[in-house]
Amino acid sequence: MLEKLKEKLLFSRLARKNKAAFDEFYCLYADRMYQYIYYKINSKEDAEDLTSAFFLKIWGLAQEGKIDEAKTIKPFLYTVARNIVIDHYRKLSQQKTISLDIQTGREMEAEAEAATAKDFLADEKVDLPAGADKLFEIERIREKLFELKDEYREVIVLKYLDELEPKEIAVILGKSKGSVNVLAHRAVKALRELMEKEK
Amino acid sequence: MTDRELIAKLNTLKVKPDEAWKNRSREILLSQISGGNEIAEKINILEQLDVWSEVFIPFDLLHKLAAKPVMVTGLVIASLLGGGIFSLQAAKNTKPGDSLYIAKIVSEKARTAITFDEKEKAKLGVEFAGNRAKEMVRVIEEEKDDSAKNEKVEKLAADFKKELSGAKDRLEKINSRESDEPEDSGSGGANGNKEEEKTGENKPADEVFGANLGKDNNGIQVSDPSGAGAAKPGAPKTNSEIKPADKATTTAENEKPVEKVGAEVKILNDAEKLFENKDYGGAAEKLEEIKNIIEDKDTSQNDSATSTDEKVEMSTK
């Protein structure tokens, strides 16, 4: 509760173009927004660039007096980030940079990497350090997460990684709270099925 | 695995940005948001100076103009634009210690921050390193106070190295990507489409690389492209493998890009050496040369896009 109040105060200072508030805002939200953008575009470098663009956009909105303090903070921020990613994809598609060949190449490369890692573990018969199994499983879940359709991946990231409340996710995705719960349930099920399919 | 168990594991998928990037980005953002205001303030001052000191309008003429609002608006716009252009131009030729130098640095940082293309960023890095070299010449010639001179020289040398190493990293990354590129499209199956060949050059390669880095964050080194299979021996090797194949074709079109990849890095190293030997003017000239080469390369790549398929065939034979 206190944290929410602090956030609200910070947001209000930011809306009044306070530079110190912008600095605090960056420290508070950089990790969170980077994570959201990273899972939207699956590229570390692009996620870094777009996260910077996100913060510049927020400052620009503050300058234009377009930050509504009455709005709930997180849905507003995630919507801005979401639009930045959409713009990014729009620019990419204008440049016709998304080709099926590259997609296939990427999938093949990912498969080859996974196979190499497995072979290495099997051939070398190394004594895995404690926790290595767990790390390998995390990596496998991440890989499968990227195979999910965008809608499912986004709701999983918002709900289980960013830990937003269903009502906040509902605003970001433009759906009802009930639909968000159903979508999240389906997304987890689809991810589990993908994991089991490989076994 | 049940849904509940999977949900519990999802929490472990959290990713964090690189701390060094985070700090760098914070600095740039803060300088941009404060720099923007400083530039605006300086432009305002210059506009006022323009109006009051440089343009003297006799009172009766002013009186006549007041009766013609369209002309007045035109004049105001012209003076505003003139002030802005004048101040940015003035900032361009500044050196450390000048009042508008901060505006120049902020504008450089802003240009880097809003440029997403790696090749463009490399070009900017080369340009800014050249700026530091030129500033160094002016500081040495014009600064009279020895202690201030030393301080500025040290700072400029550090900034030069920073810009140069950034540009070098980017160029190397681009080169290794470009040498990887024919193999990617080869493994992706038959395409032969010129447009797809070209588009694979930038962003999609980014995505593959980024995903790998994401995995690296968690400590599992399974994503090194060199380990992806015997078909991928690693970028620099691929480059050198293509080289003799290119030479075998003896066509100038095929040799050009490979020669220029080597040329950029070589000239960059030459510029660095010149700078270290205190030939700052020479270093600035070399950097100008590299910028031209990168620009030429852009155009020559477009021309030679059709010959890429042949290159891939040669290198895989």
GROMACS .gro file of N, CA, C and O in nm, chain B residues 17-18 81 111 170-171 176 185 190 235-236 241 259 265 296 301 311:
model
   68
  216PRO      N    1   1.837  -0.644  -1.739
  216PRO     CA    2   1.931  -0.586  -1.836
  216PRO      C    3   2.072  -0.586  -1.782
  216PRO      O    4   2.092  -0.593  -1.659
  217ASP      N    5   2.165  -0.574  -1.871
  217ASP     CA    6   2.306  -0.564  -1.836
  217ASP      C    7   2.327  -0.436  -1.753
  217ASP      O    8   2.283  -0.328  -1.793
  280LEU      N    9   1.415   3.063  -3.709
  280LEU     CA   10   1.488   2.955  -3.777
  280LEU      C   11   1.635   2.990  -3.787
  280LEU      O   12   1.722   2.908  -3.763
  310ARG      N   13   2.189   1.191  -3.094
  310ARG     CA   14   2.192   1.125  -3.226
  310ARG      C   15   2.219   0.976  -3.210
  310ARG      O   16   2.160   0.893  -3.278
  369ARG      N   17   3.138  -0.225  -3.306
  369ARG     CA   18   3.020  -0.231  -3.393
  369ARG      C   19   3.057  -0.282  -3.531
  369ARG      O   20   2.990  -0.366  -3.588
  370LEU      N   21   3.167  -0.227  -3.584
  370LEU     CA   22   3.209  -0.268  -3.720
  370LEU      C   23   3.242  -0.416  -3.722
  370LEU      O   24   3.205  -0.488  -3.814
  375SER      N   25   3.114  -0.960  -3.881
  375SER     CA   26   3.095  -1.103  -3.853
  375SER      C   27   2.955  -1.145  -3.890
  375SER      O   28   2.932  -1.256  -3.937
  384SER      N   29   2.127  -1.802  -4.471
  384SER     CA   30   2.027  -1.817  -4.575
  384SER      C   31   2.044  -1.952  -4.643
  384SER      O   32   1.948  -2.012  -4.689
  389ALA      N   33   1.642  -2.310  -4.983
  389ALA     CA   34   1.661  -2.234  -5.106
  389ALA      C   35   1.580  -2.106  -5.101
  389ALA      O   36   1.466  -2.107  -5.060
  434ALA      N   37   3.222  -1.684  -3.708
  434ALA     CA   38   3.221  -1.574  -3.804
  434ALA      C   39   3.357  -1.541  -3.868
  434ALA      O   40   3.366  -1.537  -3.990
  435PRO      N   41   3.462  -1.517  -3.788
  435PRO     CA   42   3.585  -1.473  -3.852
  435PRO      C   43   3.639  -1.577  -3.951
  435PRO      O   44   3.687  -1.544  -4.057
  440GLU      N   45   3.737  -1.776  -4.505
  440GLU     CA   46   3.711  -1.882  -4.603
  440GLU      C   47   3.655  -1.824  -4.732
  440GLU      O   48   3.684  -1.871  -4.840
  458GLU      N   49   3.753  -0.669  -4.933
  458GLU     CA   50   3.866  -0.579  -4.919
  458GLU      C   51   3.833  -0.466  -4.823
  458GLU      O   52   3.911  -0.428  -4.740
  464VAL      N   53   3.890  -0.167  -4.072
  464VAL     CA   54   3.958  -0.198  -3.946
  464VAL      C   55   4.103  -0.149  -3.952
  464VAL      O   56   4.154  -0.094  -3.854
  495ASP      N   57   3.044   0.406  -4.886
  495ASP     CA   58   3.064   0.339  -5.015
  495ASP      C   59   3.019   0.196  -5.007
  495ASP      O   60   2.959   0.141  -5.099
  500GLN      N   61   2.731  -0.277  -5.150
  500GLN     CA   62   2.661  -0.398  -5.106
  500GLN      C   63   2.532  -0.415  -5.182
  500GLN      O   64   2.494  -0.525  -5.219
  510LYS      N   65   2.881  -1.636  -5.408
  510LYS     CA   66   2.982  -1.643  -5.303
  510LYS      C   67   2.956  -1.760  -5.210
  510LYS      O   68   3.045  -1.834  -5.173
   0.00000   0.00000   0.00000
